[in-house]
Tab-separated table of C-alpha atoms in Angstrom:
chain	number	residue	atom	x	y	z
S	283	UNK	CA	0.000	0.000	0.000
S	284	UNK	CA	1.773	3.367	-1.174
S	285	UNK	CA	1.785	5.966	1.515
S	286	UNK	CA	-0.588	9.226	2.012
S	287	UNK	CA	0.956	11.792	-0.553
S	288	UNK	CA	2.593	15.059	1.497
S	289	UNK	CA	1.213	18.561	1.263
S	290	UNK	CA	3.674	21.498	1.603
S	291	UNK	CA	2.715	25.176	0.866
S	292	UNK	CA	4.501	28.633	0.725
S	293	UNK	CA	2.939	30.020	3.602
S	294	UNK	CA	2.890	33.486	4.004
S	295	UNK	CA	3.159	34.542	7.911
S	296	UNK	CA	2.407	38.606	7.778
S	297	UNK	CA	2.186	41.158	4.950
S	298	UNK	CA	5.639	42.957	3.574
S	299	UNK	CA	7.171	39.691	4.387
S	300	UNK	CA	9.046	36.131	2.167
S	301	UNK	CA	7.154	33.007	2.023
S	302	UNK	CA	7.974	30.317	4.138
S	303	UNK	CA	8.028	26.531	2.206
S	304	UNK	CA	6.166	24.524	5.299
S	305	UNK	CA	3.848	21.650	5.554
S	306	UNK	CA	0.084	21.977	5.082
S	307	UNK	CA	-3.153	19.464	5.228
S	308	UNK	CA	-3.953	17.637	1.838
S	309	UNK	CA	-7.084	19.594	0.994
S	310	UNK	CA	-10.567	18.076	0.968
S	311	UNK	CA	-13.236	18.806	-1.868
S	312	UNK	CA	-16.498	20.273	-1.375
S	313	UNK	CA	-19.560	20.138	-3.317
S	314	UNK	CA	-18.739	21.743	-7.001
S	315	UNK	CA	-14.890	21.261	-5.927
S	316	UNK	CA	-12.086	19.626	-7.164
S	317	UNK	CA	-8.377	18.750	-5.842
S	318	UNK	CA	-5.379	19.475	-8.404
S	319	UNK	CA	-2.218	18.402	-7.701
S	320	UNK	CA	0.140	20.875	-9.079
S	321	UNK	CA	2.216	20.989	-12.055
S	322	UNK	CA	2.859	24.528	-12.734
S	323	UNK	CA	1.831	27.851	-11.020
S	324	UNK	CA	2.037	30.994	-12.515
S	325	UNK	CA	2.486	34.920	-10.528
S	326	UNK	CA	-0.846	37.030	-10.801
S	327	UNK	CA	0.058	40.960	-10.651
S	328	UNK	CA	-2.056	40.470	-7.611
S	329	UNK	CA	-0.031	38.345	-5.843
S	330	UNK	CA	2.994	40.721	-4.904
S	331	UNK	CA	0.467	43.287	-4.043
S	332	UNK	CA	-1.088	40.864	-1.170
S	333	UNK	CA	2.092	39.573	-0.232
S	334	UNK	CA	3.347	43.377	0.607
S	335	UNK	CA	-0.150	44.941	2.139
S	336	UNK	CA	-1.523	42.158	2.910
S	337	UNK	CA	-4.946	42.999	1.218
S	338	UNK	CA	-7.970	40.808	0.787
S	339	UNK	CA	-5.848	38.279	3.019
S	340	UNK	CA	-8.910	37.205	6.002
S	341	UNK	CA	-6.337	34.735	7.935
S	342	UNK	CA	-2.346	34.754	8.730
S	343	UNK	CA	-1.314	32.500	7.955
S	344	UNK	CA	-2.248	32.335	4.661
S	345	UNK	CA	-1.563	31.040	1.322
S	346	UNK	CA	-1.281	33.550	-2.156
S	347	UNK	CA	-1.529	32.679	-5.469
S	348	UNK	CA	-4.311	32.087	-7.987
S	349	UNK	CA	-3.207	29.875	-11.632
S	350	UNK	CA	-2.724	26.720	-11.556
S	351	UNK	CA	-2.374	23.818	-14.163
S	352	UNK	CA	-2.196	20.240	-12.857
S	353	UNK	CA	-4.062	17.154	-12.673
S	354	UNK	CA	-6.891	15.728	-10.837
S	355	UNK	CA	-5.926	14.345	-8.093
S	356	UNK	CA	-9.646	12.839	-6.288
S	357	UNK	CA	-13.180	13.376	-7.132
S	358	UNK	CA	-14.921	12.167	-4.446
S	359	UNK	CA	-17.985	9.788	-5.351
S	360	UNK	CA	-20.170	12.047	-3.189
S	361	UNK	CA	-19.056	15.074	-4.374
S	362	UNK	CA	-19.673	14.129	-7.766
S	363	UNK	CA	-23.352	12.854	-6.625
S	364	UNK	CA	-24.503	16.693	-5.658
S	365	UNK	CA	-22.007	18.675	-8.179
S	366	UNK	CA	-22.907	18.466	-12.169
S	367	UNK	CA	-20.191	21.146	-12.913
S	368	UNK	CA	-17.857	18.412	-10.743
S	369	UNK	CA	-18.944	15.492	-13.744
S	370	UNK	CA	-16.648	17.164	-15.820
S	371	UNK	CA	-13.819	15.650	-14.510
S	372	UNK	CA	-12.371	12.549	-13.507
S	373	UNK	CA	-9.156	11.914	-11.230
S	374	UNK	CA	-6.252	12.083	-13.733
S	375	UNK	CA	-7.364	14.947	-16.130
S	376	UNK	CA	-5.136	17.146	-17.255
S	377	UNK	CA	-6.469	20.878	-16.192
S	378	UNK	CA	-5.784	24.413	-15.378
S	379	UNK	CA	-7.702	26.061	-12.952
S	380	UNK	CA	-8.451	29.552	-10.775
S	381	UNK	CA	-8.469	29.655	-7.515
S	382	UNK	CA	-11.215	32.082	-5.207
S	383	UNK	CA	-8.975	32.337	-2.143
S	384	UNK	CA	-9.809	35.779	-2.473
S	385	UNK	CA	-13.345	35.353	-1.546
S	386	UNK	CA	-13.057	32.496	0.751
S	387	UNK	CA	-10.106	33.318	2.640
S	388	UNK	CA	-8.845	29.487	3.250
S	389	UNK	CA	-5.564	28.737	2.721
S	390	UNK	CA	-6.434	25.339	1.152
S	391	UNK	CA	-7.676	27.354	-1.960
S	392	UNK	CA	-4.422	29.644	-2.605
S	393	UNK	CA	-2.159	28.162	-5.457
S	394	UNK	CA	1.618	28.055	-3.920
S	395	UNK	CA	1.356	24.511	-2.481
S	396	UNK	CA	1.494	21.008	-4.485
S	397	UNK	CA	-2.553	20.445	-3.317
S	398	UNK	CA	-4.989	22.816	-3.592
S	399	UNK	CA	-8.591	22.926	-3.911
S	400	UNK	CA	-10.230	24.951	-7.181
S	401	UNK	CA	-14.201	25.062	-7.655
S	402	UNK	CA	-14.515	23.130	-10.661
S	403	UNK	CA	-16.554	25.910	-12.525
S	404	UNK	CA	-13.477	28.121	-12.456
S	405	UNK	CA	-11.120	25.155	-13.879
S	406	UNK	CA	-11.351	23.105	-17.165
S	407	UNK	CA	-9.249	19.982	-19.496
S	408	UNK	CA	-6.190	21.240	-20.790
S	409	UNK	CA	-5.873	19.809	-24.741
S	410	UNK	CA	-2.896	17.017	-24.484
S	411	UNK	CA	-0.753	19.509	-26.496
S	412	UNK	CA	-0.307	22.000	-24.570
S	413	UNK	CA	2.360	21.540	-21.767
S	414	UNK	CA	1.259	22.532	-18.489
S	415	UNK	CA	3.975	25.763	-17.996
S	416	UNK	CA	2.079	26.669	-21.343
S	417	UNK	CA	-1.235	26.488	-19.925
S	418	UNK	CA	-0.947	27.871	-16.565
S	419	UNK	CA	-1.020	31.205	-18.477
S	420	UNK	CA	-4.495	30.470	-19.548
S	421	UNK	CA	-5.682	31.155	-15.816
S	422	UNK	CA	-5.307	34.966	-17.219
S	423	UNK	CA	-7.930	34.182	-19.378
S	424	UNK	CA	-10.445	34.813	-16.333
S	425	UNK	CA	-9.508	38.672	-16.091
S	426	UNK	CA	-11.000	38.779	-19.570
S	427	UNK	CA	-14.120	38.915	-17.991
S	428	UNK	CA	-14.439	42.641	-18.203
S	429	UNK	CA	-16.035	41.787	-21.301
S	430	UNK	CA	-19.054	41.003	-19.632
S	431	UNK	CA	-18.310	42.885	-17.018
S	432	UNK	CA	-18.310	45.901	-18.701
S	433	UNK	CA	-21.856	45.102	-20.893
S	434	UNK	CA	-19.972	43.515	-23.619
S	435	UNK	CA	-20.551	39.912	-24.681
S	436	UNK	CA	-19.048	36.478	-23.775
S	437	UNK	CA	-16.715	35.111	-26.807
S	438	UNK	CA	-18.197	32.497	-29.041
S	439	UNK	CA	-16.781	29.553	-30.306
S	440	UNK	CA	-17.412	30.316	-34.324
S	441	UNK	CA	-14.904	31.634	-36.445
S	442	UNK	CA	-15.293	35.237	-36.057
S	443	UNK	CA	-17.394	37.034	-34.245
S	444	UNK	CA	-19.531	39.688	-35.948
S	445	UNK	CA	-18.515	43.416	-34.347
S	446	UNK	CA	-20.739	44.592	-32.001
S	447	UNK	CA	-19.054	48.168	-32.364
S	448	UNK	CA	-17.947	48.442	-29.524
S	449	UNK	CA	-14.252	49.707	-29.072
S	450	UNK	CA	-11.717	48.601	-25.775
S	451	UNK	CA	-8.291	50.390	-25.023
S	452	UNK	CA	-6.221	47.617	-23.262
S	453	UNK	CA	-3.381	49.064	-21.678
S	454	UNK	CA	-0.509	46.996	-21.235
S	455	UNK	CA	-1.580	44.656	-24.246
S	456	UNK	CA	1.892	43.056	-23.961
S	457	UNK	CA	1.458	41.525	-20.444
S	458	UNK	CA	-0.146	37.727	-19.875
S	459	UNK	CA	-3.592	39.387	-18.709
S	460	UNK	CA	-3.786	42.067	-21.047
S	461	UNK	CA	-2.978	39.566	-24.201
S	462	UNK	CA	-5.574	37.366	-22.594
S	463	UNK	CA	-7.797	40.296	-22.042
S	464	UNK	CA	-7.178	41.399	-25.915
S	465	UNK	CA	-7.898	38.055	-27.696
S	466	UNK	CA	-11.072	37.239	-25.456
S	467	UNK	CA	-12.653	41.068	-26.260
S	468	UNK	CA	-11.780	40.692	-29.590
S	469	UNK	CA	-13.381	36.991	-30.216
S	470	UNK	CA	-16.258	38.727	-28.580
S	471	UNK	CA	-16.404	40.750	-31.678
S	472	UNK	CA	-15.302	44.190	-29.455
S	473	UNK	CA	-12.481	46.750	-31.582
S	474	UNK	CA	-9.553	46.823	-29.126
S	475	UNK	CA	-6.760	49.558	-28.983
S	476	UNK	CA	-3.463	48.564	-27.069
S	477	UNK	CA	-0.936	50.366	-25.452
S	478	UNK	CA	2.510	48.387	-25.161
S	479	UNK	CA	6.237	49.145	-25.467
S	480	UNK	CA	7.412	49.157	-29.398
S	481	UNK	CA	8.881	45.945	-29.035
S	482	UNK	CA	5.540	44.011	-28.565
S	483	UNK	CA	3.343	45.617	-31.093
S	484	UNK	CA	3.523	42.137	-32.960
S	485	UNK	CA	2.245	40.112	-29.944
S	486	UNK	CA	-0.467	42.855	-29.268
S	487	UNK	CA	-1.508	42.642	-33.161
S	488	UNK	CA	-1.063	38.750	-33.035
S	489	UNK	CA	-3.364	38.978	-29.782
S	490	UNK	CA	-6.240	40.587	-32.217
S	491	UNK	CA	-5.383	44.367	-31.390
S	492	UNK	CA	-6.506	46.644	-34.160
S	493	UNK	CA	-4.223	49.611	-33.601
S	494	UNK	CA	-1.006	49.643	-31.026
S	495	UNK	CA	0.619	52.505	-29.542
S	496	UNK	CA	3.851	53.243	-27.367
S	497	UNK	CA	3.130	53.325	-23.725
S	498	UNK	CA	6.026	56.069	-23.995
S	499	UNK	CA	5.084	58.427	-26.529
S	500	UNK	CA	4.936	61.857	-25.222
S	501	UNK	CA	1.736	62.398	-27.649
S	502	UNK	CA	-0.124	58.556	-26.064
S	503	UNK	CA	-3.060	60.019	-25.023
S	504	UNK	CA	-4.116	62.233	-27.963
S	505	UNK	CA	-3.206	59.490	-30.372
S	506	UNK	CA	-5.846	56.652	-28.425
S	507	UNK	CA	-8.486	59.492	-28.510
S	508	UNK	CA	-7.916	59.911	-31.903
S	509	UNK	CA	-8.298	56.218	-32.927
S	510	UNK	CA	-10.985	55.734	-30.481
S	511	UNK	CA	-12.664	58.401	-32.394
S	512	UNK	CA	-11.570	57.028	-35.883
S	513	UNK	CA	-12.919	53.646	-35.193
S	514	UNK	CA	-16.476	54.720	-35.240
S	515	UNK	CA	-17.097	52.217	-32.170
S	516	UNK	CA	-18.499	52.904	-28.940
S	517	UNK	CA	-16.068	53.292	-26.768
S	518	UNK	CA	-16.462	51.499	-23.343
S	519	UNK	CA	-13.391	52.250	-21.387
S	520	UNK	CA	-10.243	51.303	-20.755
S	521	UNK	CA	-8.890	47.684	-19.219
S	522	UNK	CA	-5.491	48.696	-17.261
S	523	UNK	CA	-3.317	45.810	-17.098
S	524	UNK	CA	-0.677	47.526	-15.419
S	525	UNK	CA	-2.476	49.485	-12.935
S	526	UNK	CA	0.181	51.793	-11.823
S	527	UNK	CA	0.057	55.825	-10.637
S	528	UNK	CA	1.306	56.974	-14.367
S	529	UNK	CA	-0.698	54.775	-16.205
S	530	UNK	CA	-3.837	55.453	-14.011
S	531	UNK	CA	-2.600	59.591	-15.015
S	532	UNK	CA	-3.020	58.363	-18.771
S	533	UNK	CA	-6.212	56.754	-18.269
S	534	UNK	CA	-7.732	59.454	-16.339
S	535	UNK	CA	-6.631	61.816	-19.386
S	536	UNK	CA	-7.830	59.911	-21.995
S	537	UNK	CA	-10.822	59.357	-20.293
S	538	UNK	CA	-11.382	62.583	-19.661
S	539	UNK	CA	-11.500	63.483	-23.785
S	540	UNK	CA	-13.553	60.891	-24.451
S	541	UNK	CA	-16.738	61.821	-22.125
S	542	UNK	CA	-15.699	59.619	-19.530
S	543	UNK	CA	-16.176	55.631	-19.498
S	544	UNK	CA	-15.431	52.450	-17.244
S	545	UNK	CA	-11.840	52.022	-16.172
S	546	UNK	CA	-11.206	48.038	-14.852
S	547	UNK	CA	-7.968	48.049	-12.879
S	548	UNK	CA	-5.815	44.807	-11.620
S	549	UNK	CA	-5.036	46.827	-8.823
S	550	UNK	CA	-7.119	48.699	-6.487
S	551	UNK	CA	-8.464	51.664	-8.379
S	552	UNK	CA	-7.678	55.563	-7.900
S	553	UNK	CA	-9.344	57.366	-5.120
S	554	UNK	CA	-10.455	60.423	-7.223
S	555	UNK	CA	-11.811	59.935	-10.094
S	556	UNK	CA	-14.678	62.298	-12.082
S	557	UNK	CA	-18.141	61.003	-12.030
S	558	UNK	CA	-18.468	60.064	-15.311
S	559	UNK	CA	-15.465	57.440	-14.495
S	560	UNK	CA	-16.659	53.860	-13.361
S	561	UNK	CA	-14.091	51.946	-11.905
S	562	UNK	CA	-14.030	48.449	-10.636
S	563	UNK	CA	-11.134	45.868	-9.672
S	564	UNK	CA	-11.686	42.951	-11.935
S	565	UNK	CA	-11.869	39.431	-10.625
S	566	UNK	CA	-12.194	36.492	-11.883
S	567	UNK	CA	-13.907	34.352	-8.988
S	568	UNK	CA	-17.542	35.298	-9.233
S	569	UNK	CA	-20.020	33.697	-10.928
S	570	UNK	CA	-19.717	36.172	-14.661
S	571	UNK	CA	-16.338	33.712	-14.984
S	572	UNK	CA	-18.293	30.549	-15.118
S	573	UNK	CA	-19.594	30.251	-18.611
S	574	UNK	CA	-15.798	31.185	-20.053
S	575	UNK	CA	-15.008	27.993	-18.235
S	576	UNK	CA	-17.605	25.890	-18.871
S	577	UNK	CA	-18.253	26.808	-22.428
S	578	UNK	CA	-14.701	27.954	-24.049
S	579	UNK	CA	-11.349	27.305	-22.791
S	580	UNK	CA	-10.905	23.866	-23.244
S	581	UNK	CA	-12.472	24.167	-26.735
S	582	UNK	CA	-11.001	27.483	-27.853
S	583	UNK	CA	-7.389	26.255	-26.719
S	584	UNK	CA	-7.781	22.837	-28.640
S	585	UNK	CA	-9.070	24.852	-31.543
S	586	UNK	CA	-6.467	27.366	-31.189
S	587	UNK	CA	-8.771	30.241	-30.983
S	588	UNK	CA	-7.379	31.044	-27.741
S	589	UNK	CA	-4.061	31.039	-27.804
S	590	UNK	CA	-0.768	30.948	-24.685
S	591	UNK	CA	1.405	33.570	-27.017
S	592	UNK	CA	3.461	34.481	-23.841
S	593	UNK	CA	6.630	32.431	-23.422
S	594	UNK	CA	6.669	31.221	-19.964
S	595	UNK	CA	9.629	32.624	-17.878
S	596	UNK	CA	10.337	29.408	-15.726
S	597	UNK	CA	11.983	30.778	-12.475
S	598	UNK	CA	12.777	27.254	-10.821
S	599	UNK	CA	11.477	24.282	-9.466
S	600	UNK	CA	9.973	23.782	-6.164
S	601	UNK	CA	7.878	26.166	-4.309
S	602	UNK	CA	11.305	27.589	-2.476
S	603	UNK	CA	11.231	29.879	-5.822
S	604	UNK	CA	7.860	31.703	-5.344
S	605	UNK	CA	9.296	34.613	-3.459
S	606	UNK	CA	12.303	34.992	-6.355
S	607	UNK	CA	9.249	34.715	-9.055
S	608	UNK	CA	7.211	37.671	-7.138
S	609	UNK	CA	9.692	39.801	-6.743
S	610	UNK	CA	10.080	39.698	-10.471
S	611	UNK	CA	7.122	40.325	-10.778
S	612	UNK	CA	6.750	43.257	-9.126
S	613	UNK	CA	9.773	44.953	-10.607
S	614	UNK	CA	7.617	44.061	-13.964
S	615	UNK	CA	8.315	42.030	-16.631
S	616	UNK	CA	6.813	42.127	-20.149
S	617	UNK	CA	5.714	39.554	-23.063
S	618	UNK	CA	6.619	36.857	-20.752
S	619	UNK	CA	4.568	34.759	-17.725
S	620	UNK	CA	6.452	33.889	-14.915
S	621	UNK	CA	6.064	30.572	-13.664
S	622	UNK	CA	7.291	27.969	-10.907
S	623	UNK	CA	7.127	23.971	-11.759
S	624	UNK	CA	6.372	21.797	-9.615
């Protein structure tokens, strides 16, 4: 008889300080749960954020982290007797997944350990041929839900979407959610505009962006107003990837020409904003993610409608290199998603 597999996590003690690799309990599935045992996890912008203010953490300790891709590890018989979303899988399948530690606050649902628990309507198969460091990056695909966030439809699985004129500035096309965000908008038949460094302008066109700008061009904001206006869309707002004080300044501005709009942030939002601004923190754990789960990951990955354009940035092996990976991350890195194997 082979013994009880071993849980470890990178635990997180206190805000502002490193993760400590410790043991944890192998997690136990709900109703509409499944258990993943870890291949690959990938850094969210969020996670550095957390890690340094501790924000939207409801326990110490606690565990960060939200993408994962692994497999199966147990579906319960009586959890799949109450859970239809749960029949989807079976123990063995090869997924990626999205964890809603930030709702729950357990530390069985954050990502950084080798078990964790994701509901299964925020997880789907990943296609054979894509590797898992490849896939992890898919978990970004959730933050493309300011689609319908933001009024605008869910993507469809046909060939193109019809335009529902509708036009979306992404700024930071270049980064994993921001080419997520772009390719998911623009499946949904929505005119995006990105703002990346010069050196990206292929991924962001590659990603379905119609026009791409220079996040350093002294004349940015003038030049998005003027293809916003050029378009002959609707314009909706702005998705900011980055979510830092200058871009924020550039959003604002452009904003401000436009008539004002909806601004979804990574990051918590600016303070002071005019009241024609909406803004919102996007997240991907309520129930507006479930249909891009359930009804066109798996199928838009296989069919390659979706695609993981981002090279993955492997940082090491074990989960002794989260803290290394998040501190990359929060210097910033671009076209790339950093990720930790397993």
């Amino acid at each position: 008889m082979s013994a009880p597999p071993k849980n470890q996590a990178a635990w997180l003690d206190k805000a502002g300080t490193p993760p400590r690799v410790g043991e944890a309990p192998i997690p136990v599935d709900r109703p509409g749960e499944i258990v993943i045992k870890n291949t690959a996890i990938a850094i969210n912008l969020l996670d550095w954020h957390m890690q340094d203010h501790g924000v939207f953490v409801q326990q110490w300790p606690t565990i960060l982290g939200c993408d994962v891709a692994g497999e199966v590890f147990e579906v319960r018989p009586e959890v799949l007797e109450v859970g239809p979303e749960v029949q989807r899988f079976k123990t063995g399948d090869r997924v990626i997944g999205h964890t809603i530690n930030l709702v729950t606050g357990r530390p069985q649902d954050g990502a950084f350990a080798l078990y964790v628990v994701v509901r299964a309507d925020k997880a789907d198969v990943l296609p054979d041929k894509i590797s898992f460091t490849d896939g992890v990056e898919a978990g970004e695909a959730l933050p493309g839900i300011p689609t319908p966030a933001l009024g605008l439809p869910y993507p469809v699985l046909q060939d193109k979407a019809p335009s529902i004129s509708k036009v979306l500035v992404v700024y930071g096309g270049s980064s994993s959610t921001g080419s997520m965000v772009t390719q998911i908008a623009t499946v949904a038949g929505v005119h995006v505009i990105a703002i990346t460094g010069p050196r990206n302008f292929d991924l962001s066109k590659r990603c379905g962006a119609a026009k791409v700008f220079d996040h350093k061009d002294p004349s940015i904001i003038d030049k998005v107003v003027e293809a916003v206006k050029k378009s002959g869309c609707d314009f909706v707002g702005i998705f900011d990837a980055i979510s830092a004080p200058e871009p924020y300044a550039n959003d604002l501005a452009i904003l401000a020409q436009l008539g004002g709009g909806h601004l979804a942030c990574t990051h918590p939002p600016p303070t002071e904003v005019p009241n024609n601004v909406k803004t919102g923190m996007i997240y991907a754990v309520n129930d507006v993610a479930t249909p891009v789960w359930r009804d066109y990951v798996t199928g838009t990955l296989d069919a390659g409608k979706l695609k993981c354009l981002l090279p993955p940035t492997i940082v090491g092996k074990g989960l002794e290199y989260v803290q290394e990976a998040l501190k990359m991350s929060k210097t910033g890195v671009s076209a790339t998603k950093l990720v930790v194997e397993l």
